CSV table of C-alpha atoms in Angstrom, one decimal:
chain,number,residue,atom,x,y,z
A,187,MET,CA,83.3,76.5,66.3
A,188,LYS,CA,85.2,75.0,63.3
A,189,LYS,CA,88.3,77.2,64.1
A,190,LEU,CA,88.6,75.6,67.9
A,191,VAL,CA,87.9,72.0,66.6
A,192,LEU,CA,91.0,72.0,64.5
A,193,PRO,CA,93.5,72.9,67.3
A,194,PHE,CA,92.1,70.1,69.5
A,195,LEU,CA,92.4,67.6,66.8
A,196,PHE,CA,96.0,68.7,66.0
A,197,LEU,CA,97.2,68.8,69.6
A,198,SER,CA,95.4,65.3,70.4
A,199,ILE,CA,97.2,63.7,67.5
A,200,ALA,CA,100.5,65.4,67.4
A,201,SER,CA,101.1,65.2,71.3
A,202,PHE,CA,100.4,61.5,71.5
A,203,GLY,CA,103.8,60.6,71.6
A,204,GLN,CA,104.5,62.8,74.6
A,205,SER,CA,101.5,61.7,76.6
A,206,SER,CA,103.3,58.8,77.5
A,207,LEU,CA,105.6,61.1,79.9
A,208,ARG,CA,102.6,62.3,81.9
A,209,PRO,CA,102.6,59.4,84.4
A,210,LYS,CA,106.5,59.8,85.0
A,211,ILE,CA,105.9,63.4,85.5
A,212,ASP,CA,103.3,62.8,88.1
A,213,GLN,CA,105.3,60.4,90.1
A,214,SER,CA,108.3,62.6,90.0
A,215,ALA,CA,106.0,65.7,91.0
A,216,GLU,CA,105.0,63.7,94.0
A,217,LYS,CA,108.5,62.6,95.1
A,218,ILE,CA,110.0,66.2,94.6
A,219,GLU,CA,107.0,67.9,96.6
A,220,THR,CA,108.8,67.9,100.0
A,221,LYS,CA,112.0,69.5,98.3
A,222,VAL,CA,109.8,72.1,96.6
A,223,ILE,CA,108.1,73.2,99.9
A,224,GLU,CA,111.6,73.5,101.8
A,225,TRP,CA,113.0,75.5,98.8
A,226,ARG,CA,109.9,77.8,99.2
A,227,ARG,CA,110.3,78.1,102.8
A,228,ASP,CA,114.0,79.0,102.5
A,229,PHE,CA,113.1,81.7,99.9
A,230,HIS,CA,110.3,83.0,102.1
A,231,GLU,CA,112.6,83.3,105.3
A,232,ASN,CA,115.5,85.1,102.8
A,233,PRO,CA,113.6,87.6,100.8
A,234,GLU,CA,115.3,90.2,98.4
A,235,LEU,CA,114.0,93.1,96.9
A,236,SER,CA,113.9,94.1,93.1
A,237,ASN,CA,117.4,93.9,91.5
A,238,GLN,CA,118.7,92.8,94.7
A,239,GLU,CA,118.3,88.9,94.4
A,240,VAL,CA,121.8,88.0,95.1
A,241,ARG,CA,121.4,85.1,97.5
A,242,THR,CA,118.3,83.9,95.8
A,243,ALA,CA,120.2,83.7,92.4
A,244,LYS,CA,123.1,81.9,93.8
A,245,VAL,CA,120.7,79.2,95.1
A,246,ILE,CA,118.9,78.8,91.9
A,247,ALA,CA,122.2,78.7,89.9
A,248,GLU,CA,123.7,76.2,91.9
A,249,HIS,CA,120.6,74.0,91.6
A,250,LEU,CA,120.5,74.3,87.9
A,251,ARG,CA,124.0,73.5,87.3
A,252,SER,CA,123.5,70.3,89.6
A,253,LEU,CA,121.1,69.2,87.0
A,254,GLY,CA,123.7,69.4,84.3
A,255,MET,CA,122.3,72.7,82.6
A,256,GLU,CA,124.0,75.5,80.8
A,257,VAL,CA,123.6,78.3,83.3
A,258,THR,CA,123.9,82.1,82.7
A,259,GLU,CA,123.9,84.4,85.6
A,260,GLY,CA,123.6,88.3,85.8
A,261,VAL,CA,120.8,88.4,83.3
A,262,ALA,CA,119.0,91.7,83.6
A,263,ILE,CA,121.3,92.6,86.7
A,264,THR,CA,120.4,89.4,88.9
A,265,GLY,CA,118.4,86.9,86.8
A,266,VAL,CA,119.5,83.5,85.9
A,267,VAL,CA,118.8,81.4,82.9
A,268,GLY,CA,119.2,77.6,82.4
A,269,VAL,CA,119.0,75.9,79.2
A,270,LEU,CA,118.2,71.9,79.5
A,271,LYS,CA,119.0,70.2,76.0
A,272,GLY,CA,116.6,67.5,75.2
A,273,GLY,CA,117.7,64.1,73.7
A,274,LYS,CA,115.7,64.8,70.5
A,275,PRO,CA,115.4,67.8,68.1
A,276,GLY,CA,112.6,70.2,68.7
A,277,PRO,CA,111.5,73.7,69.8
A,278,MET,CA,112.9,75.7,72.7
A,279,VAL,CA,110.2,75.9,75.5
A,280,GLY,CA,110.5,79.0,78.0
A,281,LEU,CA,109.4,78.7,81.6
A,282,ARG,CA,109.5,81.7,83.7
A,283,ALA,CA,109.4,82.5,87.4
A,284,ASP,CA,109.7,85.9,89.1
A,285,MET,CA,112.2,86.2,92.1
A,286,ASP,CA,111.7,89.5,94.1
A,287,ALA,CA,110.0,90.2,97.3
A,288,LEU,CA,108.1,93.4,98.6
A,289,PRO,CA,108.7,95.9,101.1
A,290,VAL,CA,106.0,94.5,103.5
A,291,THR,CA,106.5,93.7,107.3
A,292,GLU,CA,105.1,90.1,107.6
A,293,ARG,CA,102.6,89.3,110.3
A,294,ALA,CA,101.6,85.8,109.4
A,295,ASP,CA,102.7,83.3,112.3
A,296,VAL,CA,104.8,80.6,110.5
A,297,PRO,CA,108.2,79.2,111.5
A,298,PHE,CA,109.8,80.4,108.6
A,299,LYS,CA,108.5,84.0,108.7
A,300,SER,CA,110.7,86.8,107.3
A,301,THR,CA,112.5,89.1,109.9
A,302,VAL,CA,114.4,90.8,107.1
A,303,THR,CA,114.5,94.7,107.2
A,304,THR,CA,115.4,97.5,105.0
A,305,THR,CA,115.1,101.1,104.4
A,306,TYR,CA,113.0,101.7,101.5
A,307,ASN,CA,111.9,105.1,100.1
A,308,GLY,CA,113.6,106.5,103.2
A,309,GLN,CA,111.3,104.5,105.6
A,310,GLU,CA,112.2,101.3,107.7
A,311,THR,CA,110.3,98.3,106.7
A,312,GLY,CA,110.3,94.6,106.6
A,313,VAL,CA,110.9,92.5,103.6
A,314,MET,CA,108.6,89.7,102.7
A,315,HIS,CA,107.5,87.3,99.7
A,316,ALA,CA,103.8,88.8,100.1
A,317,CYS,CA,103.1,88.1,96.4
A,318,GLY,CA,104.2,84.4,96.3
A,319,HIS,CA,107.2,84.6,94.1
A,320,ASP,CA,108.9,82.3,96.4
A,321,SER,CA,106.4,79.6,95.4
A,322,HIS,CA,106.9,80.5,91.9
A,323,MET,CA,110.9,80.1,92.1
A,324,ALA,CA,110.4,76.7,94.0
A,325,ILE,CA,108.1,75.0,91.6
A,326,LEU,CA,110.2,75.9,88.7
A,327,MET,CA,113.1,74.6,90.4
A,328,GLY,CA,111.1,71.4,90.9
A,329,VAL,CA,110.1,71.3,87.1
A,330,ALA,CA,113.7,71.8,86.2
A,331,GLU,CA,114.5,68.6,88.3
A,332,VAL,CA,111.5,66.5,86.9
A,333,LEU,CA,112.3,67.4,83.2
A,334,ALA,CA,116.0,66.9,83.7
A,335,GLY,CA,115.3,63.5,84.8
A,336,MET,CA,113.8,62.7,81.3
A,337,LYS,CA,115.7,64.8,79.3
A,338,ASP,CA,116.8,61.9,76.7
A,339,GLN,CA,113.1,61.7,75.9
A,340,LEU,CA,112.2,65.3,75.6
A,341,GLN,CA,111.7,66.4,71.9
A,342,GLY,CA,113.3,69.8,72.2
A,343,SER,CA,115.2,72.0,74.9
A,344,VAL,CA,113.7,74.0,77.8
A,345,LYS,CA,114.7,77.5,78.8
A,346,PHE,CA,114.4,78.0,82.7
A,347,ILE,CA,114.0,82.0,83.3
A,348,PHE,CA,114.3,83.3,86.8
A,349,GLN,CA,113.4,86.9,86.4
A,350,PRO,CA,114.3,89.7,88.7
A,351,ALA,CA,112.4,93.0,89.4
A,352,GLU,CA,108.9,91.7,88.4
A,353,GLU,CA,107.5,94.3,91.0
A,354,GLY,CA,109.3,96.9,89.3
A,355,VAL,CA,111.9,99.6,90.1
A,356,TYR,CA,109.9,102.9,89.4
A,357,ASP,CA,112.9,105.0,88.4
A,358,GLY,CA,112.5,105.2,84.9
A,359,SER,CA,115.0,102.4,84.0
A,360,LEU,CA,114.2,99.1,82.3
A,361,ALA,CA,113.9,96.1,84.4
A,362,GLY,CA,112.8,92.6,85.0
A,363,ALA,CA,111.1,91.1,82.0
A,364,GLU,CA,111.4,94.0,79.7
A,365,LEU,CA,115.2,94.1,80.3
A,366,MET,CA,115.7,90.5,79.8
A,367,VAL,CA,113.7,90.8,76.5
A,368,LYS,CA,116.2,93.5,75.6
A,369,GLU,CA,119.1,91.3,76.5
A,370,GLY,CA,117.8,88.7,74.1
A,371,VAL,CA,116.4,86.0,76.4
A,372,MET,CA,113.5,85.4,74.1
A,373,LYS,CA,115.5,85.1,70.6
A,374,ASP,CA,115.6,81.3,70.5
A,375,VAL,CA,112.4,80.7,72.5
A,376,ASP,CA,109.4,79.3,70.5
A,377,ALA,CA,106.8,79.6,73.3
A,378,ILE,CA,106.7,80.5,76.9
A,379,PHE,CA,104.6,79.5,80.0
A,380,GLY,CA,104.3,81.1,83.4
A,381,LEU,CA,102.1,80.9,86.5
A,382,HIS,CA,101.2,82.9,89.3
A,383,ILE,CA,100.0,81.4,92.7
A,384,TRP,CA,96.7,83.0,93.7
A,385,ALA,CA,95.6,83.3,97.2
A,386,GLN,CA,91.9,83.5,96.4
A,387,ILE,CA,91.8,80.1,94.4
A,388,GLU,CA,91.7,76.7,96.3
A,389,ALA,CA,94.9,74.9,96.3
A,390,GLY,CA,94.5,72.0,93.7
A,391,LYS,CA,92.7,74.3,91.3
A,392,ILE,CA,93.9,76.4,88.2
A,393,GLY,CA,92.5,79.5,86.8
A,394,TYR,CA,93.0,80.6,83.3
A,395,ARG,CA,91.6,83.2,81.0
A,396,SER,CA,91.6,83.4,77.0
A,397,GLY,CA,92.4,86.8,75.8
A,398,PRO,CA,93.2,89.8,77.9
A,399,PHE,CA,93.7,88.4,81.5
A,400,MET,CA,95.7,91.0,83.4
A,401,ALA,CA,95.6,94.8,82.9
A,402,ALA,CA,98.4,97.1,81.7
A,403,VAL,CA,99.6,99.5,84.2
A,404,ASP,CA,100.8,102.9,83.8
A,405,ASN,CA,101.8,105.8,86.0
A,406,LEU,CA,99.9,109.2,86.3
A,407,LYS,CA,101.0,112.4,87.4
A,408,ILE,CA,99.0,115.6,87.0
A,409,THR,CA,100.2,119.1,88.0
A,410,VAL,CA,97.7,121.7,88.3
A,411,ASN,CA,98.9,125.3,88.1
A,412,GLY,CA,96.9,128.1,89.8
A,413,THR,CA,97.5,131.4,91.3
A,414,GLN,CA,98.4,131.8,95.0
A,415,ALA,CA,96.1,134.1,97.0
A,416,HIS,CA,95.1,134.7,100.4
A,417,GLY,CA,92.4,131.9,101.7
A,418,ALA,CA,90.1,134.8,102.8
A,419,SER,CA,89.9,136.3,99.1
A,420,PRO,CA,89.8,133.5,96.8
A,421,TRP,CA,88.7,135.5,94.0
A,422,SER,CA,92.1,137.1,93.7
A,423,GLY,CA,93.7,134.0,92.5
A,424,VAL,CA,93.0,130.6,90.8
A,425,ASP,CA,92.5,127.9,93.3
A,426,PRO,CA,94.3,124.6,92.2
A,427,ILE,CA,92.9,122.6,94.9
A,428,VAL,CA,89.4,123.2,93.7
A,429,THR,CA,90.3,122.6,90.1
A,430,SER,CA,92.2,119.2,91.2
A,431,SER,CA,88.9,118.1,93.1
A,432,GLN,CA,87.1,118.6,89.9
A,433,ILE,CA,89.6,116.7,88.0
A,434,VAL,CA,89.5,113.9,90.1
A,435,MET,CA,85.7,113.5,89.7
A,436,GLY,CA,85.9,114.2,86.0
A,437,LEU,CA,88.5,111.5,85.4
A,438,GLN,CA,85.8,108.9,86.8
A,439,THR,CA,83.5,109.7,83.9
A,440,ILE,CA,86.2,107.9,81.7
A,441,LEU,CA,85.0,104.6,83.3
A,442,SER,CA,81.3,105.3,83.5
A,443,ARG,CA,80.9,107.1,80.0
A,444,ASN,CA,83.9,106.3,77.8
A,445,VAL,CA,84.9,102.7,78.3
A,446,ASN,CA,82.9,99.8,77.0
A,447,VAL,CA,82.7,97.9,80.4
A,448,THR,CA,80.9,95.1,78.7
A,449,GLN,CA,84.0,94.2,77.1
A,450,ASN,CA,86.8,94.9,79.6
A,451,PRO,CA,86.8,96.8,82.8
A,452,ALA,CA,89.3,99.8,83.4
A,453,VAL,CA,90.6,101.7,86.5
A,454,VAL,CA,91.9,105.2,87.2
A,455,THR,CA,92.8,105.8,90.6
A,456,ILE,CA,94.3,108.8,92.3
A,457,GLY,CA,96.4,107.6,95.0
A,458,ALA,CA,97.9,110.9,96.4
A,459,ILE,CA,97.1,114.6,96.3
A,460,HIS,CA,99.8,117.3,97.4
A,461,GLY,CA,99.2,121.0,97.7
A,462,GLY,CA,99.1,123.8,100.2
A,463,ILE,CA,101.0,124.3,103.3
A,464,ARG,CA,98.5,126.2,105.7
A,465,SER,CA,94.9,126.6,106.0
A,466,ASN,CA,94.6,130.4,105.1
A,467,ILE,CA,96.9,130.1,101.7
A,468,ILE,CA,95.5,129.1,98.5
A,469,PRO,CA,98.5,127.4,96.9
A,470,GLU,CA,99.9,128.0,93.5
A,471,LYS,CA,100.4,124.3,92.4
A,472,VAL,CA,98.9,121.0,93.4
A,473,GLU,CA,100.3,117.9,92.2
A,474,MET,CA,98.3,114.3,92.1
A,475,ILE,CA,99.7,110.9,91.2
A,476,GLY,CA,97.7,107.8,90.4
A,477,THR,CA,97.7,104.6,88.4
A,478,ILE,CA,96.0,103.5,85.3
A,479,ARG,CA,94.8,99.9,84.3
A,480,THR,CA,93.4,98.9,80.9
A,481,PHE,CA,93.1,95.8,78.8
A,482,GLY,CA,94.6,95.9,75.3
A,483,ASP,CA,96.2,98.8,73.3
A,484,GLU,CA,93.2,100.4,71.9
A,485,GLN,CA,91.6,100.7,75.4
A,486,GLN,CA,94.8,102.0,76.8
A,487,ALA,CA,95.0,104.6,74.2
A,488,LEU,CA,91.3,106.0,74.8
A,489,VAL,CA,91.8,106.1,78.5
A,490,HIS,CA,95.1,108.0,77.9
A,491,LYS,CA,93.4,110.3,75.5
A,492,ARG,CA,90.6,111.2,77.7
A,493,ILE,CA,92.6,111.8,80.9
A,494,THR,CA,94.5,114.6,79.0
A,495,GLU,CA,91.5,116.0,77.7
A,496,ILE,CA,89.6,116.1,81.0
A,497,ALA,CA,92.6,117.5,83.1
A,498,THR,CA,93.6,120.1,80.6
A,499,ASN,CA,90.1,121.4,79.7
A,500,ILE,CA,88.8,121.2,83.3
A,501,ALA,CA,91.6,123.2,84.4
A,502,GLU,CA,91.5,125.8,81.4
A,503,SER,CA,87.9,126.3,82.3
A,504,ALA,CA,89.0,127.4,86.0
A,505,GLY,CA,91.6,129.8,84.4
A,506,ALA,CA,94.3,127.2,85.7
A,507,SER,CA,96.6,125.0,83.6
A,508,ALA,CA,97.2,121.2,83.8
A,509,ASN,CA,100.3,119.2,82.9
A,510,VAL,CA,99.8,115.5,82.4
A,511,GLU,CA,102.3,112.9,82.5
A,512,ILE,CA,101.5,109.3,81.7
A,513,GLY,CA,104.5,106.6,82.2
A,514,LYS,CA,103.8,103.3,80.6
A,515,LEU,CA,104.9,100.4,82.8
A,516,TYR,CA,103.4,96.8,81.8
A,517,PRO,CA,101.4,95.9,78.7
A,518,SER,CA,98.4,93.8,79.2
A,519,THR,CA,99.0,90.2,79.9
A,520,VAL,CA,97.1,88.4,76.8
A,521,ASN,CA,96.6,84.7,76.4
A,522,PRO,CA,96.4,84.4,72.7
A,523,PRO,CA,92.9,82.6,72.2
A,524,ALA,CA,94.0,80.0,69.5
A,525,PHE,CA,96.9,79.0,71.4
A,526,THR,CA,95.1,79.0,74.8
A,527,ALA,CA,92.6,76.5,73.0
A,528,GLN,CA,95.5,74.2,71.9
A,529,MET,CA,97.0,74.1,75.5
A,530,LEU,CA,93.9,74.0,77.6
A,531,PRO,CA,93.8,70.3,77.6
A,532,SER,CA,97.1,70.1,79.3
A,533,ILE,CA,95.7,72.2,82.0
A,534,GLN,CA,92.8,70.0,82.4
A,535,ALA,CA,94.9,67.0,82.4
A,536,ALA,CA,97.3,68.2,85.1
A,537,ALA,CA,94.6,69.6,87.3
A,538,GLY,CA,91.4,67.4,86.5
A,539,GLU,CA,88.6,69.1,84.3
A,540,GLY,CA,86.5,70.0,87.2
A,541,ASN,CA,89.5,71.8,89.1
A,542,VAL,CA,89.9,74.3,85.9
A,543,ILE,CA,88.3,77.7,86.5
A,544,ALA,CA,87.6,80.5,83.7
A,545,MET,CA,88.5,83.6,85.2
A,546,ASP,CA,87.4,87.2,84.9
A,547,PRO,CA,90.0,89.8,83.9
A,548,ILE,CA,92.5,90.9,86.9
A,549,THR,CA,93.1,94.5,87.2
A,550,GLY,CA,96.6,93.6,88.7
A,551,SER,CA,99.4,93.5,86.2
A,552,GLU,CA,102.2,91.3,85.2
A,553,ASP,CA,105.4,92.0,83.3
A,554,PHE,CA,105.1,88.5,81.7
A,555,SER,CA,103.4,90.4,79.1
A,556,PHE,CA,106.8,91.6,77.6
A,557,PHE,CA,107.7,87.9,77.0
A,558,GLN,CA,104.2,87.5,75.4
A,559,ARG,CA,104.8,90.2,72.9
A,560,GLU,CA,107.7,88.4,71.7
A,561,LYS,CA,106.5,84.9,71.4
A,562,PRO,CA,103.4,83.0,72.1
A,563,GLY,CA,102.8,82.6,75.8
A,564,ILE,CA,100.4,81.5,78.3
A,565,PHE,CA,99.8,82.6,81.8
A,566,ILE,CA,97.8,80.7,84.4
A,567,MET,CA,96.8,81.1,88.1
A,568,LEU,CA,97.5,78.5,90.6
A,569,GLY,CA,95.4,78.0,93.5
A,570,GLY,CA,97.2,78.8,97.0
A,571,MET,CA,94.1,79.2,99.3
A,572,LYS,CA,93.3,76.4,101.8
A,573,LYS,CA,90.5,74.1,101.0
A,574,GLY,CA,87.3,75.6,101.9
A,575,GLY,CA,88.5,79.0,102.4
A,576,ASP,CA,86.7,82.3,101.8
A,577,PRO,CA,88.3,84.2,98.8
A,578,LEU,CA,86.7,87.3,100.4
A,579,THR,CA,88.3,87.0,103.9
A,580,THR,CA,91.8,85.1,102.8
A,581,PRO,CA,94.4,87.7,103.0
A,582,SER,CA,95.3,88.9,99.6
A,583,HIS,CA,98.5,89.7,97.8
A,584,HIS,CA,100.9,92.4,98.9
A,585,THR,CA,99.5,92.4,102.4
A,586,PRO,CA,101.4,91.6,105.7
A,587,ASP,CA,99.0,88.6,106.6
A,588,PHE,CA,99.5,87.0,103.0
A,589,TYR,CA,99.6,83.2,103.5
A,590,LEU,CA,99.8,80.2,101.0
A,591,GLU,CA,98.6,76.5,101.2
A,592,GLU,CA,101.6,74.6,100.1
A,593,SER,CA,99.7,71.5,99.0
A,594,GLY,CA,99.0,73.0,95.6
A,595,PHE,CA,102.5,73.4,94.8
A,596,LYS,CA,103.0,70.1,93.3
A,597,LEU,CA,100.1,70.8,90.8
A,598,GLY,CA,102.2,73.8,89.5
A,599,VAL,CA,105.0,71.3,88.8
A,600,ARG,CA,102.8,69.2,86.8
A,601,ALA,CA,101.1,71.7,84.9
A,602,LEU,CA,104.4,73.5,83.8
A,603,SER,CA,105.6,70.1,83.0
A,604,TYR,CA,102.7,69.3,81.0
A,605,PHE,CA,103.1,72.2,79.0
A,606,VAL,CA,106.4,71.5,77.9
A,607,VAL,CA,105.9,68.1,76.8
A,608,ASP,CA,102.5,68.6,75.2
A,609,TYR,CA,103.9,71.5,73.3
A,610,MET,CA,107.1,69.9,72.1
A,611,GLY,CA,104.5,67.0,70.7
A,612,MET,CA,102.6,69.6,68.8
A,613,LYS,CA,105.7,70.7,66.7
């Protein structure tokens, strides 16, 4: 307990000078709510996929420039970075919003419904902000305007990071947060904060977690090589389909027997299996692809090791062979416990202590984790479900019926603004 008491005392004393800005932030957040909703609806009606956020970037850059910021475009292909210089010396605080939409055809009946279509992986599809990135951008644009209105009172500067390609590009190239880091976006940042709208939390509430929050995500491909044979005489070959079936079942023992699920969960999912061409031919090869979700580097290494051991040894026992390929995508999103304890009062002040929820780990992934690996960073969840809604029946992220309650956006503006002024008061 002693380790937690000191950060709270430090925050309450050091940030006292900045606390006087909170009423002004509250007033500004109320005034700008309508604009934030309008921005969000505009982005929603005009979604763009990863690394294609050209119109989106233009809207953002024009807004930041109108506030007198230094603006850099074309960061990590289509990203936008704006710097607001405060009137007093102090740290550089990073705030991040992601920009890209998804290849999803919208079904929600809203007047700003997306009708954009595209060809994705050879298929005709709609394009939709089915994960709430439209709200993230609009909220951060609101924060930019709120803080620009009090820049002379800020004890430091703010870097507004509008990041493309959070949903990934899956072609082996660097994208999104990882590419932004490589291009030096985080070099002068002292701490970074971000939020994600969450459709399973009521609007007006904030969810957070200290420590591992969102999972690392890795791609998995297993190729099983057997010996082709006639389906009527399987003994004359080595069946990679039967072997692959045994591997799929064997992989599930990693979660039930190797991972300490009392600490953190893990997921190994095979999403597709391809092998064979007709009913009476045992094929020579089967390919399967899947996803891996883990929390923390140690757990990730354990799961990767066991996948390789299980697949190769089961294949060998059948007289086949297996080649395992694991491609690392995003590391786990981890909120540093001590830093989270320091900043928790900011969240509670913005939302009200009764509206702050300590969440379980989320097996979804976020490339905000790349920023956290460079500098201390905190990621929170902002409620986007209608009041009284059922999280079990409310359409989830990445679905055609995804819908957000817009009344919670102003809380996002307040929370990110509080993070900035309170952190500056700590330094």
